[in-house]
């Protein structure tokens, strides 16, 4: 179907969303029914699952600069954040509280509920955001009580906090206070004074820069909206449609997160307010609803307010026509549908975070204190294991997430098949204000484990099977400073290697190195490694990648830093790439009786 820029669809939201093209919507507004006959027929878990599918499809249709505004009521029994955060893998960019001044009796624990919240999500870090300003109040204007030829003004501070020796000079007999500096250099101060833009108080005190009322853009509206009443509070807009939203509210949202010519989507368009706002602001729009009443109200409003005739100025598409189209994408990621289960997990994650922060306060370890780092990591791994105990159903749903980016799930070691879903679960359920160190440790643990089980542990077993006098073979390497630790580990068949240690050993195996030339162990290990892997395993670029992961993420996760979601996302990207390289270069099944000597 060639979807026209302005179209009204008579169908279920999910039916339409599965057939819309990808990455074309700049702004999606979602105000799904939650207190209707249909929604009440479903359990909270079923309705959460349905909404998660709707949101997953909307996310697919969004452009990189697009946003989803999810309008919800605090009187709903379902906390929609629990669903949204899983789909987008992050907390909302911001949350708007709309004080709707409604006339009604919605109450919660005896208190009248007169506000909704609107959660704003996006795929990228910098979605479209056009700041909107409100005029100054009379009280705010009263601060501008001085007057000159340019108009009303107030005095602004010409100094700023901070010791900047070059900006602490004496100017016209004035000196900045202690620990403060001039905001401008000397020549700029003189230019402002000559242009009569500096106010010298007659009563003494530092001069101040003139800030004119006429230059004030207004006050940015922020995230608390108290200036837009609900439709129920006024007769002018009422259509009789129960969940109708005020046009001023939708115009503000459209202006805030889109530009002229952008595509707006409302898959539960109800009385059509979003479509009217988009049309009045020169945007394109798609709206859908399966209610006959909603369709009729929307068509009427598009005629009376916008002068648009159905079929002439915009397309009208029936459900049968939509159903006849092939779905672009009908695949869905499972979410934790149980609200109680998510709440329980959030409490456990909060406890884990408290443990971690307590540990970091107690740790007094330096950057190079390897032993201290490893002990901290061991303690974190213990807490992680406790946290994900009894979460088997939740973890199973994250296996598909790992399979979506990994080249070979079946090639993973069993431990890694546990670490990675645990890590994904941790990432999705730690609030953005929390420390992502547990996630990072678990992700790096999987990479560490794959190197160990696919190469180092297998090599130790193979070497012992080929050499009856293992001590004699390793004697020279045990006495060498660079290979001693590796030789002793192989001798004892130890399975405790850090990511840094394994990377160091692989780095010694580069062709032409002096340490390699003098070490029978490294030469034998190199031949063995190339039978199990391609030579990519000792490629400098690959080793540098592991080294960065170890230093930038794994070690720092055990130090007293707070690692946020952005750092965790970088860790996830780099470890994923590194694990895929590892799996792709892995030959496996190389163990045989051939001699490597």
Short mmCIF file of N, CA, C and O in Angstrom, two decimals, residues 51 85 103 116 131 137 162 197 212 224 347 382 398 408 416 428-429 438 515-516 525 543:
data_model
loop_
_atom_site.label_atom_id
_atom_site.label_comp_id
_atom_site.label_asym_id
_atom_site.label_seq_id
_atom_site.Cartn_x
_atom_site.Cartn_y
_atom_site.Cartn_z
N UNK A 51 0.13 -3.86 24.76
CA UNK A 51 0.74 -2.53 24.64
C UNK A 51 2.22 -2.62 24.28
O UNK A 51 2.74 -1.78 23.55
N UNK A 85 10.14 0.84 29.46
CA UNK A 85 11.59 0.78 29.69
C UNK A 85 12.19 -0.47 29.07
O UNK A 85 13.34 -0.46 28.62
N UNK A 103 -12.88 18.41 35.97
CA UNK A 103 -14.07 18.42 36.83
C UNK A 103 -14.54 16.98 36.92
O UNK A 103 -15.05 16.41 35.96
N UNK A 116 -2.30 14.01 34.66
CA UNK A 116 -1.82 12.87 33.88
C UNK A 116 -0.31 13.02 33.73
O UNK A 116 0.25 14.09 33.96
N UNK A 131 12.26 24.13 22.00
CA UNK A 131 11.80 24.70 23.27
C UNK A 131 10.64 25.67 23.06
O UNK A 131 10.60 26.42 22.09
N UNK A 137 5.14 36.28 33.99
CA UNK A 137 4.00 36.72 34.80
C UNK A 137 4.24 38.17 35.25
O UNK A 137 5.35 38.71 35.13
N UNK A 162 34.53 31.33 40.69
CA UNK A 162 35.76 30.71 40.23
C UNK A 162 36.95 31.65 40.27
O UNK A 162 36.81 32.86 40.01
N UNK A 197 25.37 49.81 28.52
CA UNK A 197 24.74 48.54 28.86
C UNK A 197 25.19 48.02 30.23
O UNK A 197 24.95 46.86 30.57
N UNK A 212 17.38 43.55 29.52
CA UNK A 212 16.16 44.26 29.14
C UNK A 212 14.96 43.31 29.05
O UNK A 212 15.07 42.18 28.53
N UNK A 224 6.30 20.58 33.77
CA UNK A 224 5.04 20.68 34.51
C UNK A 224 4.13 21.67 33.80
O UNK A 224 4.43 22.86 33.76
N UNK A 347 12.88 -4.21 42.88
CA UNK A 347 13.29 -4.16 44.29
C UNK A 347 14.62 -4.88 44.49
O UNK A 347 15.49 -4.40 45.22
N UNK A 382 28.94 -12.57 43.05
CA UNK A 382 28.12 -13.27 44.04
C UNK A 382 26.76 -12.59 44.17
O UNK A 382 25.72 -13.27 44.20
N UNK A 398 15.24 -13.41 27.65
CA UNK A 398 16.37 -12.62 27.17
C UNK A 398 17.34 -13.44 26.31
O UNK A 398 18.30 -12.89 25.77
N UNK A 408 26.52 -17.20 16.98
CA UNK A 408 26.35 -18.63 17.25
C UNK A 408 26.05 -18.93 18.70
O UNK A 408 26.97 -19.19 19.49
N UNK A 416 28.46 -19.10 29.71
CA UNK A 416 28.18 -17.86 28.97
C UNK A 416 26.72 -17.76 28.57
O UNK A 416 26.16 -16.67 28.49
N UNK A 428 18.42 -3.97 31.32
CA UNK A 428 17.07 -3.47 31.07
C UNK A 428 16.38 -2.99 32.34
O UNK A 428 15.44 -2.21 32.28
N UNK A 429 16.85 -3.43 33.50
CA UNK A 429 16.09 -3.17 34.72
C UNK A 429 16.82 -2.32 35.75
O UNK A 429 16.32 -2.13 36.85
N UNK A 438 27.24 -3.88 37.72
CA UNK A 438 26.91 -5.31 37.66
C UNK A 438 26.69 -5.81 36.25
O UNK A 438 27.13 -6.91 35.90
N UNK A 515 60.09 -12.59 23.11
CA UNK A 515 59.58 -13.50 24.14
C UNK A 515 59.06 -14.78 23.51
O UNK A 515 59.30 -15.89 24.03
N UNK A 516 58.38 -14.67 22.40
CA UNK A 516 57.90 -15.86 21.69
C UNK A 516 59.05 -16.74 21.24
O UNK A 516 59.03 -17.97 21.39
N UNK A 525 51.74 -23.04 22.33
CA UNK A 525 50.41 -22.47 22.50
C UNK A 525 49.95 -21.77 21.22
O UNK A 525 48.77 -21.83 20.84
N UNK A 543 43.38 -7.63 19.80
CA UNK A 543 43.93 -7.58 21.16
C UNK A 543 43.74 -6.20 21.78
O UNK A 543 43.45 -6.07 22.97
#
